[in-house]
GROMACS .gro file of C-alpha atoms in nm:
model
  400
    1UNK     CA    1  19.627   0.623  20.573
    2UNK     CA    2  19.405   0.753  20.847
    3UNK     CA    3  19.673   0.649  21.096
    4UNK     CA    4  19.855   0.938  21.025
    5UNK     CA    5  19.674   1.306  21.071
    6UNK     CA    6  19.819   1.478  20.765
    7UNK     CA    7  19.545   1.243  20.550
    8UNK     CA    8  19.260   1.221  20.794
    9UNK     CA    9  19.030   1.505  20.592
   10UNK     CA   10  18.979   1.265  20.272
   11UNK     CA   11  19.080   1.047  20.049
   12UNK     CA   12  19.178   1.209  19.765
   13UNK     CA   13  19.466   1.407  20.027
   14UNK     CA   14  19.680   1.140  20.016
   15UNK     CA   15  19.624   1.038  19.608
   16UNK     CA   16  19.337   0.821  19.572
   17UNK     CA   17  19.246   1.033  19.286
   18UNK     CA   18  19.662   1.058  19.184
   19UNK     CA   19  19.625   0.770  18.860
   20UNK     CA   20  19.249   0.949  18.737
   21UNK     CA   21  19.117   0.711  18.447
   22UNK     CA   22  19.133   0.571  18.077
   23UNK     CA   23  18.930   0.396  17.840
   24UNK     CA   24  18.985   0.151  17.615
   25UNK     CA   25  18.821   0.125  17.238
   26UNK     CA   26  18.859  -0.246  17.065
   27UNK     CA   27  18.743  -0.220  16.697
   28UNK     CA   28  18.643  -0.550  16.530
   29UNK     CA   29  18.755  -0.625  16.181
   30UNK     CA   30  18.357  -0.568  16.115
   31UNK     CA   31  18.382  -0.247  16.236
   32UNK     CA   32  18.206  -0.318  16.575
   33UNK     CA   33  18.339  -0.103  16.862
   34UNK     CA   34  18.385  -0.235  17.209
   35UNK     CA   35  18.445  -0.001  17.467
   36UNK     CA   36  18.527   0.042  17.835
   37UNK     CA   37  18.636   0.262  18.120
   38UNK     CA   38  18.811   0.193  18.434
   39UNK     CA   39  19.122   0.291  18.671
   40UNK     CA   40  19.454   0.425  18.558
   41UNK     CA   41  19.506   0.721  18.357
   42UNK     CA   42  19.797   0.729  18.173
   43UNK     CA   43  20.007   0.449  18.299
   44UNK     CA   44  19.717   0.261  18.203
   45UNK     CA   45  19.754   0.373  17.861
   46UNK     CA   46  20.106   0.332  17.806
   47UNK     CA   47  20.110  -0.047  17.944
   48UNK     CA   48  19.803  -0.104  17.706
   49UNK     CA   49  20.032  -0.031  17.405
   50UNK     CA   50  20.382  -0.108  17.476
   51UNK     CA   51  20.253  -0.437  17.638
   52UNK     CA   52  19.890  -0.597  17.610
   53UNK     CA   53  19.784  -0.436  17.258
   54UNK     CA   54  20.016  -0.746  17.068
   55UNK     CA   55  19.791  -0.952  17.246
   56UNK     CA   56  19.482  -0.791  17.079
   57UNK     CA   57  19.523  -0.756  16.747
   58UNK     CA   58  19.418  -0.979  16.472
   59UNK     CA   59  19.295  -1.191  16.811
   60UNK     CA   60  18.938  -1.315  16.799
   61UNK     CA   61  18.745  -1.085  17.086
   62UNK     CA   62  18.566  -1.428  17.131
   63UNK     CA   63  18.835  -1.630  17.289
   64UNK     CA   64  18.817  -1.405  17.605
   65UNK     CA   65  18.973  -1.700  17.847
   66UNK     CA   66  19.291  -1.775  17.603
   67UNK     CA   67  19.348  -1.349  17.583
   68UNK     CA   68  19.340  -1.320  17.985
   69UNK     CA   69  19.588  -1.586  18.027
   70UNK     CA   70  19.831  -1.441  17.797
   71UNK     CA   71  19.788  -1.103  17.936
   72UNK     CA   72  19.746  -1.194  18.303
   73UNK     CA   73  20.113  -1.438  18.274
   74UNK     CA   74  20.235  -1.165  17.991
   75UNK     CA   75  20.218  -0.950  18.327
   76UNK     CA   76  20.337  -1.178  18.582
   77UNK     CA   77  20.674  -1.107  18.671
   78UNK     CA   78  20.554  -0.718  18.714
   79UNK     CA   79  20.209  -0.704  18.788
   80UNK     CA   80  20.001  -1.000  18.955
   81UNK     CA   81  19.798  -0.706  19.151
   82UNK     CA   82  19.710  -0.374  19.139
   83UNK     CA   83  19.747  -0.157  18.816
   84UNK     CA   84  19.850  -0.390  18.565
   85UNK     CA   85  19.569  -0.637  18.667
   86UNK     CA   86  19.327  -0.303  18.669
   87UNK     CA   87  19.446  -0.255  18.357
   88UNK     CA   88  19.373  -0.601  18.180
   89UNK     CA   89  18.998  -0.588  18.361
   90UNK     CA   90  18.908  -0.267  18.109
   91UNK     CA   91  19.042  -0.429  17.819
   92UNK     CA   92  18.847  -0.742  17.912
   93UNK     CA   93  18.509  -0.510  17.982
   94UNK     CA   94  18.563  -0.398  17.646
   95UNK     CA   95  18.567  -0.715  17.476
   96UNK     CA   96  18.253  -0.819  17.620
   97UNK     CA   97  18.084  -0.491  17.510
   98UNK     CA   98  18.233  -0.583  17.144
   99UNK     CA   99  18.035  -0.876  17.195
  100UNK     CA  100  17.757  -0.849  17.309
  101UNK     CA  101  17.726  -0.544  17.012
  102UNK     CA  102  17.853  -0.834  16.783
  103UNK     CA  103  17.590  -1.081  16.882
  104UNK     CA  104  17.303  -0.778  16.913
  105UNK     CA  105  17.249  -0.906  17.258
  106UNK     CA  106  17.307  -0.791  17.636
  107UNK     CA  107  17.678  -0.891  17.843
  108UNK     CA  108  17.412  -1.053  18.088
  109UNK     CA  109  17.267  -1.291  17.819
  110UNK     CA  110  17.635  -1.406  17.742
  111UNK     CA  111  17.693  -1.536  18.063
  112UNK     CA  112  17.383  -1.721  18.161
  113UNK     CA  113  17.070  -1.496  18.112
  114UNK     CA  114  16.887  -1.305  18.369
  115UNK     CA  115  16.828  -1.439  18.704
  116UNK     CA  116  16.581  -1.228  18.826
  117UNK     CA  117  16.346  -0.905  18.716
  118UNK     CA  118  16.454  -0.695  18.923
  119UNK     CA  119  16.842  -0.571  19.065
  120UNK     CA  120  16.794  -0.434  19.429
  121UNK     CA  121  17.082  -0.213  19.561
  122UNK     CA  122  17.188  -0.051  19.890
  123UNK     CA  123  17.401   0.308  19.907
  124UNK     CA  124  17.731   0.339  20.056
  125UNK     CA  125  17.765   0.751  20.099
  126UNK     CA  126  17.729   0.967  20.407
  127UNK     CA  127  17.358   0.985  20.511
  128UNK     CA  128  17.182   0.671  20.586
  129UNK     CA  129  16.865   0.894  20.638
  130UNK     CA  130  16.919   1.018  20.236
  131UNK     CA  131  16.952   0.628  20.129
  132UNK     CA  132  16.628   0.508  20.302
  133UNK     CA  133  16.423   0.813  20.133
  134UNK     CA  134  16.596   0.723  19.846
  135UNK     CA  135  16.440   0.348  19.837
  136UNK     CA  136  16.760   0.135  19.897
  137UNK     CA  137  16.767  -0.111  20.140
  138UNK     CA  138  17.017  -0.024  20.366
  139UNK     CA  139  17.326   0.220  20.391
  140UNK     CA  140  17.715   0.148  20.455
  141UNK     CA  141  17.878   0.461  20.571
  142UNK     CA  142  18.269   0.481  20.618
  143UNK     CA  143  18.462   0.466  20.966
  144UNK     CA  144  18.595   0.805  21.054
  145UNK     CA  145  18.826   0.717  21.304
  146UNK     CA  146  19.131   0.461  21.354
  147UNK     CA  147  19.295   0.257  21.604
  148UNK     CA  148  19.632   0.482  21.626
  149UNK     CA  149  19.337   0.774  21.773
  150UNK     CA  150  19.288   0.573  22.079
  151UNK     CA  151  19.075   0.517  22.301
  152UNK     CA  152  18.924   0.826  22.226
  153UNK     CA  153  18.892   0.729  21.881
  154UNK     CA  154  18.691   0.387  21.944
  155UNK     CA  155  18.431   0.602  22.104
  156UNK     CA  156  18.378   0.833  21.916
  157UNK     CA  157  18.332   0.561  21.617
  158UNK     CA  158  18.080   0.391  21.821
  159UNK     CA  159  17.937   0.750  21.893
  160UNK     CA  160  17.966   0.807  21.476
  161UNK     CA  161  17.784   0.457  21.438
  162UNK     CA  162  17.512   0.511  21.730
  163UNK     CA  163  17.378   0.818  21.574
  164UNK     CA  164  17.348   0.677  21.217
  165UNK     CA  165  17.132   0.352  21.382
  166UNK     CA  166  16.947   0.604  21.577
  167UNK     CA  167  16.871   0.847  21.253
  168UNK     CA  168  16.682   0.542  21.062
  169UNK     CA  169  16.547   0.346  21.340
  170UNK     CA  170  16.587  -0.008  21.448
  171UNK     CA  171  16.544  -0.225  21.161
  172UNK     CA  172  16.720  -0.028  20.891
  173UNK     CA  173  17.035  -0.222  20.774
  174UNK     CA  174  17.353  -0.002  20.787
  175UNK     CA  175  17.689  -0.132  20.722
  176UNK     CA  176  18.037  -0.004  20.805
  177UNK     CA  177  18.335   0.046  20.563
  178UNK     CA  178  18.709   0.042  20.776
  179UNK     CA  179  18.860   0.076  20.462
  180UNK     CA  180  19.157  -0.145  20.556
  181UNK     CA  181  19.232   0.036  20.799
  182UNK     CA  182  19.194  -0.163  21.121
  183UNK     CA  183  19.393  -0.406  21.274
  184UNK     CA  184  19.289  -0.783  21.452
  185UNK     CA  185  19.257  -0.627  21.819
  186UNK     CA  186  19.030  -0.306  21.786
  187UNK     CA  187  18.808  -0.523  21.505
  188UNK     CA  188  18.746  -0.762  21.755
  189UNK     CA  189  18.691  -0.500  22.001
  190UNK     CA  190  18.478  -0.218  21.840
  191UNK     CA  191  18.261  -0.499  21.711
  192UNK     CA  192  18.205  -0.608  22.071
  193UNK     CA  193  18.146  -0.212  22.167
  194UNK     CA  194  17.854  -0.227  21.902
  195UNK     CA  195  17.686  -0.535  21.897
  196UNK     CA  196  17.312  -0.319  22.047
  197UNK     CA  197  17.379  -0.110  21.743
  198UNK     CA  198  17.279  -0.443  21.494
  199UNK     CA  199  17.552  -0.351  21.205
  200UNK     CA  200  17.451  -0.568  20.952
  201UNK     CA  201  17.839  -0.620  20.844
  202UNK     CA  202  18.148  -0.511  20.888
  203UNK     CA  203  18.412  -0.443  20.589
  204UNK     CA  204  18.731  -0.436  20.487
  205UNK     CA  205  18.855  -0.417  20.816
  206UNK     CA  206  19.197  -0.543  20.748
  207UNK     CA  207  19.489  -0.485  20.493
  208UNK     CA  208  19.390  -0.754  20.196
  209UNK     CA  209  19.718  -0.929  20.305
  210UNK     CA  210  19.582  -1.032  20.619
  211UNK     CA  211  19.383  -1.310  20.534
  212UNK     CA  212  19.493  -1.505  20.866
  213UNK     CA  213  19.336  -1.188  21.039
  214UNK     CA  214  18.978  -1.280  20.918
  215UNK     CA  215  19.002  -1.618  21.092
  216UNK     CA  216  19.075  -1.466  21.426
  217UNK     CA  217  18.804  -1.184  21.386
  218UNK     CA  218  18.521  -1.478  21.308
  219UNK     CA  219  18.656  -1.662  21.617
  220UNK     CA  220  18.603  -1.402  21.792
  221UNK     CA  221  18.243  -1.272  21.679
  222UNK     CA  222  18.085  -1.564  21.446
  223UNK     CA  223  17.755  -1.398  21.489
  224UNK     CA  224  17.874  -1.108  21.351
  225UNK     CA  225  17.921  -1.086  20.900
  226UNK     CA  226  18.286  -0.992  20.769
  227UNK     CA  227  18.355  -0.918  20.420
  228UNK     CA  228  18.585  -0.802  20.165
  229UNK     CA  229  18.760  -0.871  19.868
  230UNK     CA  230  18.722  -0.484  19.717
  231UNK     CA  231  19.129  -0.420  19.654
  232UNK     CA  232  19.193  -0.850  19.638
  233UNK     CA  233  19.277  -0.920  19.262
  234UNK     CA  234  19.241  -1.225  19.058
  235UNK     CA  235  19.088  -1.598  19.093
  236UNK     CA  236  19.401  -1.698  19.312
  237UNK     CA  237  19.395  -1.390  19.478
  238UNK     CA  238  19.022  -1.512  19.623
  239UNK     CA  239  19.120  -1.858  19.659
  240UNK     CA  240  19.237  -1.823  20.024
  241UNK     CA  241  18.946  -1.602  20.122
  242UNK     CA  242  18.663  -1.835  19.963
  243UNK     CA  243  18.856  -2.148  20.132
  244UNK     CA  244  18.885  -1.992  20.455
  245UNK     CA  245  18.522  -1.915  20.520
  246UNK     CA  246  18.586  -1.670  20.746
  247UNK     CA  247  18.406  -1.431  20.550
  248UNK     CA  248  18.037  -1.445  20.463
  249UNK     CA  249  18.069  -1.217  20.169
  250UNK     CA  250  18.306  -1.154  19.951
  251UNK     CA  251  18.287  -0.835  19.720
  252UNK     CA  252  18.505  -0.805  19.392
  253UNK     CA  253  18.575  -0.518  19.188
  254UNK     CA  254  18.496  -0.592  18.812
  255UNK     CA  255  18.694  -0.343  18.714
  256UNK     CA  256  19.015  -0.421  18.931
  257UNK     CA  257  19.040  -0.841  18.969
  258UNK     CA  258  19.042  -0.911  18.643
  259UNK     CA  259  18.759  -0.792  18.418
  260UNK     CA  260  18.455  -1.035  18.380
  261UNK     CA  261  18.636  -1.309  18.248
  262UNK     CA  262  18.811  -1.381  18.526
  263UNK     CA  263  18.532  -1.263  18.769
  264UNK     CA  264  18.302  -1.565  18.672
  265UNK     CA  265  18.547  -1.810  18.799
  266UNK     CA  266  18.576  -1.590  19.143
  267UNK     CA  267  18.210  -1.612  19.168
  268UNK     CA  268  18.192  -2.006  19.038
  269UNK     CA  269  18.447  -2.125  19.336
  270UNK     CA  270  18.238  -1.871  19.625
  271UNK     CA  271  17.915  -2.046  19.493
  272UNK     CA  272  18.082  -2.379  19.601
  273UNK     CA  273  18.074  -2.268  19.904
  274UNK     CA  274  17.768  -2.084  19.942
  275UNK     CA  275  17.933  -1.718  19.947
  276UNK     CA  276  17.732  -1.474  19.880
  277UNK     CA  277  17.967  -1.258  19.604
  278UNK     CA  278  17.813  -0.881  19.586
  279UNK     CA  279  18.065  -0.670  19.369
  280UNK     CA  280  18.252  -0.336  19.459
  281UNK     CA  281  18.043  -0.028  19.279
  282UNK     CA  282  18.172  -0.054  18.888
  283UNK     CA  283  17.778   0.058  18.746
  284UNK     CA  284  17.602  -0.120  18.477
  285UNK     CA  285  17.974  -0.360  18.450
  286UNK     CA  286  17.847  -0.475  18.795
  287UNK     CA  287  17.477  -0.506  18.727
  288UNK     CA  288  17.464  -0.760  18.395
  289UNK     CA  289  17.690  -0.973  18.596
  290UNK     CA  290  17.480  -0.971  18.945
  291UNK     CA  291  17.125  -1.014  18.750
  292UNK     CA  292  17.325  -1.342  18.580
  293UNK     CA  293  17.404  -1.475  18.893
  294UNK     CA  294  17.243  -1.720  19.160
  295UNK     CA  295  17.461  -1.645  19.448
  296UNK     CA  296  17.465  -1.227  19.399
  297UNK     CA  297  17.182  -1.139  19.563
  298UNK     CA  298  17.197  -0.745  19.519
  299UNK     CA  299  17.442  -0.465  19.426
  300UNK     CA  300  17.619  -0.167  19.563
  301UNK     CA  301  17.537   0.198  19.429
  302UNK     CA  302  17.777   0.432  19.527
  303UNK     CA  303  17.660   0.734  19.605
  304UNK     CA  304  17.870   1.050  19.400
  305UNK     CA  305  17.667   1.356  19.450
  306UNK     CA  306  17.810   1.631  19.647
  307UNK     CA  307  17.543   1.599  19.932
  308UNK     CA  308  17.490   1.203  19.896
  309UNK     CA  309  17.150   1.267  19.894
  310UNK     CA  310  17.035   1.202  19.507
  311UNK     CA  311  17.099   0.951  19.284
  312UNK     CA  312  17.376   1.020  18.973
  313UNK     CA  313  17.520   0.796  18.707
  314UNK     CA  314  17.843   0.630  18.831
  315UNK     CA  315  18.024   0.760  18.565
  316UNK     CA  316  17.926   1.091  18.592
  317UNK     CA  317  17.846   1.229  18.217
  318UNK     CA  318  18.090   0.985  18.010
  319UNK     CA  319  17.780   0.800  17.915
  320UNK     CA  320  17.435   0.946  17.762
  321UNK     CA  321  17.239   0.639  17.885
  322UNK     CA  322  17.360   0.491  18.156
  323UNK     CA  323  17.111   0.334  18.404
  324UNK     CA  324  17.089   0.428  18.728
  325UNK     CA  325  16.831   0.289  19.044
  326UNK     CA  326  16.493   0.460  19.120
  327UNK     CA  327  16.381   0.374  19.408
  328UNK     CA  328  16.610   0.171  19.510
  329UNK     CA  329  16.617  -0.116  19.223
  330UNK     CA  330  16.639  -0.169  18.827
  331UNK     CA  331  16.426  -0.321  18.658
  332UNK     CA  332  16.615  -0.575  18.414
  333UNK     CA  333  16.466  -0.504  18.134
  334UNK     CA  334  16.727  -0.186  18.181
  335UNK     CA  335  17.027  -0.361  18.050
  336UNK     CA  336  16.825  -0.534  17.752
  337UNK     CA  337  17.059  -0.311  17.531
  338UNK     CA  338  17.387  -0.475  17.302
  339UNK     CA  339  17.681  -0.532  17.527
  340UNK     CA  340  17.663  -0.334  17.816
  341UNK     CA  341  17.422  -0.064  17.651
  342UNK     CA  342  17.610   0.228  17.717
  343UNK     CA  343  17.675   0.504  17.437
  344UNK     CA  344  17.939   0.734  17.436
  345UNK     CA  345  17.886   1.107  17.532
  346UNK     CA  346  17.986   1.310  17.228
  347UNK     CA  347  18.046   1.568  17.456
  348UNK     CA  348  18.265   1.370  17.674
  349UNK     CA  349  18.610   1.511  17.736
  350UNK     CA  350  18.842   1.281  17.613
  351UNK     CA  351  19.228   1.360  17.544
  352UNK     CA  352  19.372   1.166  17.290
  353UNK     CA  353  19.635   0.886  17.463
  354UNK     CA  354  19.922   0.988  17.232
  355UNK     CA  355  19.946   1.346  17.333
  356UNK     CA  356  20.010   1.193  17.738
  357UNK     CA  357  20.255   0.912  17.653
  358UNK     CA  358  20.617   0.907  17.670
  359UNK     CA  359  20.687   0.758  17.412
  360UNK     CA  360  20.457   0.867  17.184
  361UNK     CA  361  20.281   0.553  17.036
  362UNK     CA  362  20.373   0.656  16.730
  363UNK     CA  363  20.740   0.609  16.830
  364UNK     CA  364  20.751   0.332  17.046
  365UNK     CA  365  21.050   0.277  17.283
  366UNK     CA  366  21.394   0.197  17.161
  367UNK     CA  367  21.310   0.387  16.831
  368UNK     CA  368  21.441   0.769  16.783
  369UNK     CA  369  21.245   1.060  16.743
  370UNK     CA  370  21.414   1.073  16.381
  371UNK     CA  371  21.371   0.753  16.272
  372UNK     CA  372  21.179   0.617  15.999
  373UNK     CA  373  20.913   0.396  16.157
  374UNK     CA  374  20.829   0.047  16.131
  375UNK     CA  375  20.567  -0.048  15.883
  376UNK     CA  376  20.250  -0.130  16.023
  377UNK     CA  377  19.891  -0.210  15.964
  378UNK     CA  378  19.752   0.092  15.905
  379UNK     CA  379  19.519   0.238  16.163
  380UNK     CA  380  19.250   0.488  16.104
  381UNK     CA  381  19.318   0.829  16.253
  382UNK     CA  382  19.048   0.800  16.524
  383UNK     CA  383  19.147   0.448  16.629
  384UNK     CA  384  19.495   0.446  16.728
  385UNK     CA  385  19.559   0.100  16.832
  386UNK     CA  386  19.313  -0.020  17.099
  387UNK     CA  387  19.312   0.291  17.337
  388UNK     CA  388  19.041   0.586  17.270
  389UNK     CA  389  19.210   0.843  17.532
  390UNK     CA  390  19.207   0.899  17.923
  391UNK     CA  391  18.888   0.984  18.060
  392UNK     CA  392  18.947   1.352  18.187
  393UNK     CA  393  18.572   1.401  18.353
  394UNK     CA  394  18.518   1.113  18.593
  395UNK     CA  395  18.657   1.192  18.909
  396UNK     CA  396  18.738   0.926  19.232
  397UNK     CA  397  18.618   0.590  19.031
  398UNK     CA  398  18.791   0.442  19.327
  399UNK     CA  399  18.647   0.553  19.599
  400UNK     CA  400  18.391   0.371  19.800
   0.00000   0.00000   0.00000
């Protein structure tokens, strides 16, 4: 969106921010809660119940494979991408916190146990300098400028990028997001403009449809890493970039592709052919899968306070315990809490999903306002089907 001036200033000017979020609350017939939080806001919660909540009930949470299928081909003729998708990953998140409470163990011991003691991160926020105090091990700062600026443009991104490399010395890895917003030609030529500066990869510099694009851009600079996969969405969505290997990592948004069921067999095929897979932001969803895996060697912390220059939960105050790096790294022993150990602030605002849906979900569509409703299983007052409300306090979960 950069191309055009109006939307230069931020993100949220041309409706990043537009859908805000939801979560999604999946009570067992024990009584175990499973909950989760992701992108989508009320459209979100309106395809949950007029679509993917038949899927749910009286399902067992266990069979998380057979319950993706039927909502990922459920949604096929409208939604193979984007919301819909975004939408099943948060009702999948939630059934692995269900669980992992229902088993009294962490997500991470589910899928294959802890491969390390420690989770190391690097920051992606605006001062490099603030992310090497902080501990991490490098810094990825966005790309200000685009190619419809110019000539003009190019240097003053090299400018942008000489300045950062200059602020933290030599050695200090820094990374650059383009945000998809970069084309074949000024990739291949920026990257050329700073190969002194040592950028230790370059991402997301095309639109996620241009997979052909990454081809030409690693002819053209195979010394140089490429990566992406942040807005790609499920396992055949990241078949064509893992087969290509044109990119050297690819970096999946738990909370986007598919949830963590279908996230596995993303990072299963990229293992096959030794691709590193280090996931988009997403907090502790992010971290019990990375410390599970062989091939994930660390993990992104996205950096949400005002000044970028201290270290916040990722989803703000929605959570009362959710951890969050010192130093740069977690220690494992973190995340040995049931499912994905967070508990739910009290004090979180949360607006009920019925009072933002049209329909109501107590009068679904095709039934009038007057008439008598269908009988139903009844549901407790504070668990109306599987949704818990929109999440009204988290603000840009999407931004990176």
């Amino acid at each position: 969106m950069s191309r055009w001036e109006k939307y230069r200033a931020s993100r949220t000017s041309w409706g990043i921010n537009v859908l805000g979020s939801f979560c999604v609350e999946i009570e067992g017939s024990d009584g175990t809660v499973g909950f989760a939080t992701g992108f989508g806001g009320p459209p979100a919660c309106w395809l949950v119940h007029q679509h993917f909540e038949r899927f749910l009930i009286g399902a067992d949470p266990r069979d998380t494979n057979h319950l993706f299928e039927q909502m990922y081909r459920g949604a096929m003729f409208y939604g193979r991408k984007g919301l819909p998708v975004a939408v099943i990953s948060v009702i999948d998140l939630a059934l692995w916190d269900l669980l992992g409470k229902v088993r009294n163990e962490p997500v991470y011991k589910l899928i294959g146990g802890a491969t390390r003691d420690r989770l190391d991160f690097y920051c992606t926020g605006p001062e490099p300098v603030s992310a090497k105090a902080m501990g991490f091990w490098g810094a990825k700062v966005p790309l200000p400028y685009c190619p419809e600026e110019g000539h003009e443009g190019l240097r003053k991104n090299v400018e942008f990028l000489r300045k950062h490399r200059e602020s933290v010395g030599p050695d200090f890895p820094i990374m650059v997001d383009c945000y998809m917003s970069l084309n074949v030609p000024y990739t291949i030529e920026i990257a050329k403009a700073c190969l002194d500066l040592n950028i230790n990869w370059w991402e997301e510099c095309l639109s996620p449809d241009d997979t052909d694009g990454f081809a030409q851009i690693k002819r053209a600079h195979p010394q140089l890493k490429f990566t992406t996969g942040e807005h790609e969405y499920s396992r055949y969505g990241f078949r064509k970039l893992i087969e290509g290997r044109n990119l050297d990592i690819i970096q999946p948004d738990v909370m986007w592709l598919g949830g963590l069921t279908e996230l596995l067999k993303v990072a299963a095929m990229a293992a096959a052919y030794d691709i590193p897979v280090v996931p988009h932001a997403s907090g502790p969803y992010s971290y019990h899968f990375v410390v599970s895996q062989t091939n994930c060697p660390f993990q992104e912390y996205l950096a949400n306070s005002p000044d970028g220059k201290s270290v916040l939960p990722v989803f703000g105050d929605l959570f009362l315990d959710e951890p969050i790096p010192v130093k740069g790294f977690l220690d494992v022993t973190q995340l040995d809490k049931p499912g994905f150990g967070l508990t739910l602030n009290p004090a979180a605002r949360l607006i009920p999903a019925q009072y933002l849906l049209t329909p109501n979900p107590e009068r679904p569509l095709g039934t009038s306002a007057s008439a008598p409703k269908v009988a139903e299983e009844k549901k407790s007052e504070d668990h109306q089907g599987v949704i818990n409300g929109v999440v009204d306090s988290i603000k840009d979960l999407t931004t990176s």
